[in-house]
Amino acid sequence: MSRLLTGQVICGINNIYSVKTPEGGFSCRIKGKVLKTEKKYYNPIAVGDMVDLEADPHTPATGWIVGRRERRTLFSRYNKKRKASQVIAANADLLIGIGSAASPPFRPRFLDRLLVSAASGGLEPLLVINKCDLGLNKDAAVRLEDYRRLGYRVLETSALEGKGIAALEEMIVGRLAVFAGQSGVGKSTLLNLIDPELRLKVGQISQKYNRGAHTTNFAVLVRTQKGLTCIDTPGVREFEIDAISPEELPHYFPELTRLAPSCAYTSCLHRDEPGCAVLEALKAGKIHPDRYESYLRIQDTLRQLEKEFYGRPFA
Ligand code: GDP
Ligand code: ZN
């Protein structure tokens, strides 16, 4: 009889998962076909998952994953390269979308997609705009005000000047936070400032499990001495929404949700329908045109995905 243990996946690469259990770390493969029944996601197990494992009686610290517990939250994306949906992280509390004021330029469309993803996956969103020492241009400042008006939390930071770091740390204490940001926005620098151990551990885990692999794009869960936990997602430079239908999308834009009851059609998609309250508000300048543009683009992408997934609809 082999022993059964429960633990949390902290890293997974090339079908080998590192699982932290009360008895220490285990290196595991998935046993047989237990988890192969899921069709929507190509990866059955993700960082943050709580799994049941069978310890290998012959080799210390190794085992087989025999089951996965239900996920509390889900951060997923459509992986363009693999033409399939991918779970990036499970069971996280907070999705921190990092952007920069400049260099690389402020890219609200990426942040808009993360906000939709957080809402659909059950995570609380937090927007962090780093490099504020470089100055926010007027358009960016207006967008940040708009986010705040919509009820999102926005933190302006400068890793260079140490601004906003304490506030960021305060936000993540006691919670499992996923960090996502496009390359160069200063994510690594921020993590390092919050707790140098975060950066160090991400590096160590990556090195340990990345031997011989072709990719460094995988998420890693770290827990520091201070008790901070976070999931770093180096691979999320390209981010496409998945797992929701084009018709559901308005629910994830608070400014549309509020107005939808006033539209003439109950199933209004706010594109060209007569009597659409959203289009009226847009004309009257009550909805930021850039947010509306984000909405249209995401919806077009979702339509496209639905076509590709024909016969395997989302939901
Ligand atoms: P990552 O790719 O998001 O992990 O970005 P890095 O942390 O590697 O930072 C990218 C570059 O931006 C580095 O040269 C950093 O020194 C710089 N950087 C990071 N944070 C700031 C900041 O707040 N202000 C300025 N001006 N530069 C920063
Ligand atoms: Zn409408």
PDB file of N, CA and C in Angstrom, residues 12-83:
ATOM      1  N   GLY A  12       5.341  23.247 -12.486  1.00  0.00           N
ATOM      2  CA  GLY A  12       5.133  22.077 -13.330  1.00  0.00           C
ATOM      3  C   GLY A  12       5.761  22.301 -14.677  1.00  0.00           C
ATOM      4  N   ILE A  13       6.607  21.379 -15.069  1.00  0.00           N
ATOM      5  CA  ILE A  13       7.229  21.520 -16.388  1.00  0.00           C
ATOM      6  C   ILE A  13       7.531  20.148 -16.969  1.00  0.00           C
ATOM      7  N   ASN A  14       7.307  20.014 -18.251  1.00  0.00           N
ATOM      8  CA  ASN A  14       7.506  18.734 -18.933  1.00  0.00           C
ATOM      9  C   ASN A  14       6.807  17.583 -18.223  1.00  0.00           C
ATOM     10  N   ASN A  15       5.584  17.846 -17.756  1.00  0.00           N
ATOM     11  CA  ASN A  15       4.766  16.832 -17.094  1.00  0.00           C
ATOM     12  C   ASN A  15       5.329  16.327 -15.772  1.00  0.00           C
ATOM     13  N   ILE A  16       6.264  17.079 -15.218  1.00  0.00           N
ATOM     14  CA  ILE A  16       6.726  16.747 -13.874  1.00  0.00           C
ATOM     15  C   ILE A  16       6.332  17.907 -12.966  1.00  0.00           C
ATOM     16  N   TYR A  17       5.629  17.565 -11.899  1.00  0.00           N
ATOM     17  CA  TYR A  17       5.093  18.592 -11.023  1.00  0.00           C
ATOM     18  C   TYR A  17       5.786  18.546  -9.676  1.00  0.00           C
ATOM     19  N   SER A  18       6.140  19.732  -9.193  1.00  0.00           N
ATOM     20  CA  SER A  18       6.714  19.812  -7.874  1.00  0.00           C
ATOM     21  C   SER A  18       5.582  20.134  -6.906  1.00  0.00           C
ATOM     22  N   VAL A  19       5.379  19.259  -5.928  1.00  0.00           N
ATOM     23  CA  VAL A  19       4.239  19.413  -5.021  1.00  0.00           C
ATOM     24  C   VAL A  19       4.733  19.568  -3.594  1.00  0.00           C
ATOM     25  N   LYS A  20       4.244  20.611  -2.924  1.00  0.00           N
ATOM     26  CA  LYS A  20       4.637  20.839  -1.543  1.00  0.00           C
ATOM     27  C   LYS A  20       3.610  20.186  -0.632  1.00  0.00           C
ATOM     28  N   THR A  21       4.071  19.267   0.219  1.00  0.00           N
ATOM     29  CA  THR A  21       3.157  18.577   1.135  1.00  0.00           C
ATOM     30  C   THR A  21       3.642  18.811   2.567  1.00  0.00           C
ATOM     31  N   PRO A  22       2.832  18.457   3.561  1.00  0.00           N
ATOM     32  CA  PRO A  22       3.293  18.603   4.950  1.00  0.00           C
ATOM     33  C   PRO A  22       4.562  17.775   5.217  1.00  0.00           C
ATOM     34  N   GLU A  23       4.825  16.793   4.363  1.00  0.00           N
ATOM     35  CA  GLU A  23       6.033  15.975   4.541  1.00  0.00           C
ATOM     36  C   GLU A  23       7.164  16.387   3.618  1.00  0.00           C
ATOM     37  N   GLY A  24       7.068  17.573   3.068  1.00  0.00           N
ATOM     38  CA  GLY A  24       8.142  18.069   2.199  1.00  0.00           C
ATOM     39  C   GLY A  24       7.754  18.058   0.732  1.00  0.00           C
ATOM     40  N   GLY A  25       8.740  18.366  -0.094  1.00  0.00           N
ATOM     41  CA  GLY A  25       8.473  18.474  -1.528  1.00  0.00           C
ATOM     42  C   GLY A  25       8.500  17.123  -2.226  1.00  0.00           C
ATOM     43  N   PHE A  26       7.598  16.934  -3.157  1.00  0.00           N
ATOM     44  CA  PHE A  26       7.552  15.711  -3.960  1.00  0.00           C
ATOM     45  C   PHE A  26       7.598  16.052  -5.439  1.00  0.00           C
ATOM     46  N   SER A  27       8.314  15.256  -6.164  1.00  0.00           N
ATOM     47  CA  SER A  27       8.364  15.413  -7.604  1.00  0.00           C
ATOM     48  C   SER A  27       7.440  14.355  -8.197  1.00  0.00           C
ATOM     49  N   CYS A  28       6.432  14.808  -8.921  1.00  0.00           N
ATOM     50  CA  CYS A  28       5.372  13.861  -9.313  1.00  0.00           C
ATOM     51  C   CYS A  28       5.053  13.878 -10.796  1.00  0.00           C
ATOM     52  N   ARG A  29       4.581  12.736 -11.264  1.00  0.00           N
ATOM     53  CA  ARG A  29       3.942  12.655 -12.569  1.00  0.00           C
ATOM     54  C   ARG A  29       2.473  12.352 -12.332  1.00  0.00           C
ATOM     55  N   ILE A  30       1.685  12.539 -13.362  1.00  0.00           N
ATOM     56  CA  ILE A  30       0.269  12.214 -13.237  1.00  0.00           C
ATOM     57  C   ILE A  30       0.109  10.716 -13.466  1.00  0.00           C
ATOM     58  N   LYS A  31      -0.655  10.062 -12.589  1.00  0.00           N
ATOM     59  CA  LYS A  31      -0.796   8.621 -12.711  1.00  0.00           C
ATOM     60  C   LYS A  31      -1.819   8.257 -13.782  1.00  0.00           C
ATOM     61  N   GLY A  32      -1.385   7.420 -14.697  1.00  0.00           N
ATOM     62  CA  GLY A  32      -2.274   6.863 -15.717  1.00  0.00           C
ATOM     63  C   GLY A  32      -3.139   7.911 -16.384  1.00  0.00           C
ATOM     64  N   LYS A  33      -4.420   7.623 -16.443  1.00  0.00           N
ATOM     65  CA  LYS A  33      -5.308   8.511 -17.178  1.00  0.00           C
ATOM     66  C   LYS A  33      -6.249   9.262 -16.245  1.00  0.00           C
ATOM     67  N   VAL A  34      -5.920   9.256 -14.954  1.00  0.00           N
ATOM     68  CA  VAL A  34      -6.875   9.836 -13.993  1.00  0.00           C
ATOM     69  C   VAL A  34      -7.402  11.215 -14.359  1.00  0.00           C
ATOM     70  N   LEU A  35      -6.527  12.067 -14.876  1.00  0.00           N
ATOM     71  CA  LEU A  35      -6.931  13.450 -15.084  1.00  0.00           C
ATOM     72  C   LEU A  35      -7.080  13.812 -16.552  1.00  0.00           C
ATOM     73  N   LYS A  36      -7.148  12.816 -17.374  1.00  0.00           N
ATOM     74  CA  LYS A  36      -7.161  13.079 -18.817  1.00  0.00           C
ATOM     75  C   LYS A  36      -8.546  13.393 -19.379  1.00  0.00           C
ATOM     76  N   THR A  37      -9.545  13.450 -18.500  1.00  0.00           N
ATOM     77  CA  THR A  37     -10.911  13.598 -18.994  1.00  0.00           C
ATOM     78  C   THR A  37     -11.267  15.035 -19.395  1.00  0.00           C
ATOM     79  N   GLU A  38     -10.485  16.014 -18.910  1.00  0.00           N
ATOM     80  CA  GLU A  38     -10.793  17.410 -19.231  1.00  0.00           C
ATOM     81  C   GLU A  38     -10.425  17.738 -20.656  1.00  0.00           C
ATOM     82  N   LYS A  39     -11.367  18.325 -21.374  1.00  0.00           N
ATOM     83  CA  LYS A  39     -11.085  18.601 -22.774  1.00  0.00           C
ATOM     84  C   LYS A  39     -10.667  20.040 -22.998  1.00  0.00           C
ATOM     85  N   LYS A  40     -11.225  20.931 -22.185  1.00  0.00           N
ATOM     86  CA  LYS A  40     -11.048  22.339 -22.508  1.00  0.00           C
ATOM     87  C   LYS A  40      -9.605  22.818 -22.370  1.00  0.00           C
ATOM     88  N   TYR A  41      -8.928  22.342 -21.331  1.00  0.00           N
ATOM     89  CA  TYR A  41      -7.564  22.798 -21.082  1.00  0.00           C
ATOM     90  C   TYR A  41      -6.574  21.711 -21.435  1.00  0.00           C
ATOM     91  N   TYR A  42      -5.496  22.090 -22.089  1.00  0.00           N
ATOM     92  CA  TYR A  42      -4.551  21.038 -22.449  1.00  0.00           C
ATOM     93  C   TYR A  42      -3.704  20.599 -21.280  1.00  0.00           C
ATOM     94  N   ASN A  43      -3.596  21.459 -20.250  1.00  0.00           N
ATOM     95  CA  ASN A  43      -2.838  21.018 -19.082  1.00  0.00           C
ATOM     96  C   ASN A  43      -3.788  20.669 -17.938  1.00  0.00           C
ATOM     97  N   PRO A  44      -3.771  19.435 -17.482  1.00  0.00           N
ATOM     98  CA  PRO A  44      -4.724  19.011 -16.456  1.00  0.00           C
ATOM     99  C   PRO A  44      -4.410  19.575 -15.068  1.00  0.00           C
ATOM    100  N   ILE A  45      -3.153  19.924 -14.847  1.00  0.00           N
ATOM    101  CA  ILE A  45      -2.721  20.399 -13.531  1.00  0.00           C
ATOM    102  C   ILE A  45      -1.984  21.717 -13.725  1.00  0.00           C
ATOM    103  N   ALA A  46      -2.224  22.654 -12.798  1.00  0.00           N
ATOM    104  CA  ALA A  46      -1.525  23.937 -12.892  1.00  0.00           C
ATOM    105  C   ALA A  46      -0.945  24.318 -11.536  1.00  0.00           C
ATOM    106  N   VAL A  47      -0.075  25.291 -11.563  1.00  0.00           N
ATOM    107  CA  VAL A  47       0.488  25.822 -10.327  1.00  0.00           C
ATOM    108  C   VAL A  47      -0.655  26.310  -9.434  1.00  0.00           C
ATOM    109  N   GLY A  48      -0.564  25.979  -8.149  1.00  0.00           N
ATOM    110  CA  GLY A  48      -1.605  26.381  -7.211  1.00  0.00           C
ATOM    111  C   GLY A  48      -2.641  25.296  -6.960  1.00  0.00           C
ATOM    112  N   ASP A  49      -2.681  24.302  -7.847  1.00  0.00           N
ATOM    113  CA  ASP A  49      -3.651  23.226  -7.656  1.00  0.00           C
ATOM    114  C   ASP A  49      -3.366  22.445  -6.374  1.00  0.00           C
ATOM    115  N   MET A  50      -4.450  22.040  -5.713  1.00  0.00           N
ATOM    116  CA  MET A  50      -4.326  21.130  -4.571  1.00  0.00           C
ATOM    117  C   MET A  50      -4.537  19.726  -5.127  1.00  0.00           C
ATOM    118  N   VAL A  51      -3.563  18.870  -4.886  1.00  0.00           N
ATOM    119  CA  VAL A  51      -3.647  17.535  -5.476  1.00  0.00           C
ATOM    120  C   VAL A  51      -3.452  16.441  -4.430  1.00  0.00           C
ATOM    121  N   ASP A  52      -3.983  15.269  -4.742  1.00  0.00           N
ATOM    122  CA  ASP A  52      -3.726  14.082  -3.934  1.00  0.00           C
ATOM    123  C   ASP A  52      -2.625  13.307  -4.635  1.00  0.00           C
ATOM    124  N   LEU A  53      -1.667  12.865  -3.866  1.00  0.00           N
ATOM    125  CA  LEU A  53      -0.596  12.100  -4.495  1.00  0.00           C
ATOM    126  C   LEU A  53      -0.286  10.823  -3.735  1.00  0.00           C
ATOM    127  N   GLU A  54       0.200   9.884  -4.492  1.00  0.00           N
ATOM    128  CA  GLU A  54       0.605   8.589  -3.949  1.00  0.00           C
ATOM    129  C   GLU A  54       2.122   8.606  -3.898  1.00  0.00           C
ATOM    130  N   ALA A  55       2.695   8.452  -2.712  1.00  0.00           N
ATOM    131  CA  ALA A  55       4.151   8.476  -2.612  1.00  0.00           C
ATOM    132  C   ALA A  55       4.735   7.189  -3.194  1.00  0.00           C
ATOM    133  N   ASP A  56       5.827   7.322  -3.911  1.00  0.00           N
ATOM    134  CA  ASP A  56       6.514   6.141  -4.450  1.00  0.00           C
ATOM    135  C   ASP A  56       7.254   5.470  -3.292  1.00  0.00           C
ATOM    136  N   PRO A  57       6.915   4.222  -2.950  1.00  0.00           N
ATOM    137  CA  PRO A  57       7.542   3.581  -1.792  1.00  0.00           C
ATOM    138  C   PRO A  57       9.031   3.302  -2.004  1.00  0.00           C
ATOM    139  N   HIS A  58       9.482   3.329  -3.249  1.00  0.00           N
ATOM    140  CA  HIS A  58      10.877   2.961  -3.530  1.00  0.00           C
ATOM    141  C   HIS A  58      11.809   4.139  -3.713  1.00  0.00           C
ATOM    142  N   THR A  59      11.270   5.287  -4.121  1.00  0.00           N
ATOM    143  CA  THR A  59      12.122   6.451  -4.358  1.00  0.00           C
ATOM    144  C   THR A  59      11.653   7.608  -3.485  1.00  0.00           C
ATOM    145  N   PRO A  60      12.528   8.090  -2.600  1.00  0.00           N
ATOM    146  CA  PRO A  60      12.097   9.173  -1.716  1.00  0.00           C
ATOM    147  C   PRO A  60      11.705  10.431  -2.494  1.00  0.00           C
ATOM    148  N   ALA A  61      10.749  11.148  -1.943  1.00  0.00           N
ATOM    149  CA  ALA A  61      10.330  12.454  -2.483  1.00  0.00           C
ATOM    150  C   ALA A  61       9.802  12.402  -3.918  1.00  0.00           C
ATOM    151  N   THR A  62       9.322  11.244  -4.331  1.00  0.00           N
ATOM    152  CA  THR A  62       8.668  11.193  -5.642  1.00  0.00           C
ATOM    153  C   THR A  62       7.311  10.504  -5.485  1.00  0.00           C
ATOM    154  N   GLY A  63       6.455  10.745  -6.442  1.00  0.00           N
ATOM    155  CA  GLY A  63       5.128  10.153  -6.340  1.00  0.00           C
ATOM    156  C   GLY A  63       4.319  10.357  -7.602  1.00  0.00           C
ATOM    157  N   TRP A  64       3.038   9.978  -7.522  1.00  0.00           N
ATOM    158  CA  TRP A  64       2.119  10.148  -8.658  1.00  0.00           C
ATOM    159  C   TRP A  64       0.918  10.947  -8.207  1.00  0.00           C
ATOM    160  N   ILE A  65       0.519  11.877  -9.016  1.00  0.00           N
ATOM    161  CA  ILE A  65      -0.696  12.636  -8.733  1.00  0.00           C
ATOM    162  C   ILE A  65      -1.877  11.758  -9.127  1.00  0.00           C
ATOM    163  N   VAL A  66      -2.767  11.523  -8.167  1.00  0.00           N
ATOM    164  CA  VAL A  66      -3.903  10.653  -8.446  1.00  0.00           C
ATOM    165  C   VAL A  66      -5.235  11.403  -8.449  1.00  0.00           C
ATOM    166  N   GLY A  67      -5.212  12.650  -8.059  1.00  0.00           N
ATOM    167  CA  GLY A  67      -6.466  13.409  -8.072  1.00  0.00           C
ATOM    168  C   GLY A  67      -6.219  14.886  -7.888  1.00  0.00           C
ATOM    169  N   ARG A  68      -7.180  15.662  -8.336  1.00  0.00           N
ATOM    170  CA  ARG A  68      -7.064  17.105  -8.158  1.00  0.00           C
ATOM    171  C   ARG A  68      -8.302  17.610  -7.440  1.00  0.00           C
ATOM    172  N   ARG A  69      -8.092  18.448  -6.427  1.00  0.00           N
ATOM    173  CA  ARG A  69      -9.232  19.018  -5.698  1.00  0.00           C
ATOM    174  C   ARG A  69      -9.887  20.103  -6.534  1.00  0.00           C
ATOM    175  N   GLU A  70     -11.124  20.377  -6.220  1.00  0.00           N
ATOM    176  CA  GLU A  70     -11.853  21.410  -6.947  1.00  0.00           C
ATOM    177  C   GLU A  70     -11.134  22.761  -6.802  1.00  0.00           C
ATOM    178  N   ARG A  71     -11.131  23.531  -7.894  1.00  0.00           N
ATOM    179  CA  ARG A  71     -10.431  24.823  -7.860  1.00  0.00           C
ATOM    180  C   ARG A  71     -11.349  25.916  -7.331  1.00  0.00           C
ATOM    181  N   ARG A  72     -10.778  26.751  -6.485  1.00  0.00           N
ATOM    182  CA  ARG A  72     -11.528  27.885  -5.939  1.00  0.00           C
ATOM    183  C   ARG A  72     -11.587  29.014  -6.962  1.00  0.00           C
ATOM    184  N   THR A  73     -10.445  29.253  -7.608  1.00  0.00           N
ATOM    185  CA  THR A  73     -10.376  30.269  -8.655  1.00  0.00           C
ATOM    186  C   THR A  73      -9.504  29.738  -9.785  1.00  0.00           C
ATOM    187  N   LEU A  74      -9.594  30.419 -10.916  1.00  0.00           N
ATOM    188  CA  LEU A  74      -8.884  29.932 -12.093  1.00  0.00           C
ATOM    189  C   LEU A  74      -8.364  31.111 -12.913  1.00  0.00           C
ATOM    190  N   PHE A  75      -7.080  31.100 -13.178  1.00  0.00           N
ATOM    191  CA  PHE A  75      -6.520  32.107 -14.072  1.00  0.00           C
ATOM    192  C   PHE A  75      -6.061  31.349 -15.319  1.00  0.00           C
ATOM    193  N   SER A  76      -6.742  31.620 -16.432  1.00  0.00           N
ATOM    194  CA  SER A  76      -6.438  30.851 -17.633  1.00  0.00           C
ATOM    195  C   SER A  76      -6.330  31.778 -18.832  1.00  0.00           C
ATOM    196  N   ARG A  77      -5.846  31.241 -19.910  1.00  0.00           N
ATOM    197  CA  ARG A  77      -5.754  32.040 -21.130  1.00  0.00           C
ATOM    198  C   ARG A  77      -5.865  31.124 -22.339  1.00  0.00           C
ATOM    199  N   TYR A  78      -6.045  31.763 -23.468  1.00  0.00           N
ATOM    200  CA  TYR A  78      -5.974  31.018 -24.707  1.00  0.00           C
ATOM    201  C   TYR A  78      -4.525  31.098 -25.173  1.00  0.00           C
ATOM    202  N   ASN A  79      -3.908  29.955 -25.329  1.00  0.00           N
ATOM    203  CA  ASN A  79      -2.509  29.919 -25.735  1.00  0.00           C
ATOM    204  C   ASN A  79      -2.454  29.824 -27.257  1.00  0.00           C
ATOM    205  N   LYS A  80      -2.079  30.934 -27.862  1.00  0.00           N
ATOM    206  CA  LYS A  80      -2.119  31.029 -29.329  1.00  0.00           C
ATOM    207  C   LYS A  80      -1.211  29.995 -29.988  1.00  0.00           C
ATOM    208  N   LYS A  81      -0.025  29.836 -29.416  1.00  0.00           N
ATOM    209  CA  LYS A  81       0.936  28.904 -30.019  1.00  0.00           C
ATOM    210  C   LYS A  81       0.391  27.500 -30.054  1.00  0.00           C
ATOM    211  N   ARG A  82      -0.254  27.082 -28.951  1.00  0.00           N
ATOM    212  CA  ARG A  82      -0.756  25.711 -28.867  1.00  0.00           C
ATOM    213  C   ARG A  82      -2.177  25.586 -29.368  1.00  0.00           C
ATOM    214  N   LYS A  83      -2.769  26.713 -29.703  1.00  0.00           N
ATOM    215  CA  LYS A  83      -4.159  26.726 -30.174  1.00  0.00           C
ATOM    216  C   LYS A  83      -5.070  25.987 -29.203  1.00  0.00           C
TER     217      LYS A  83
END
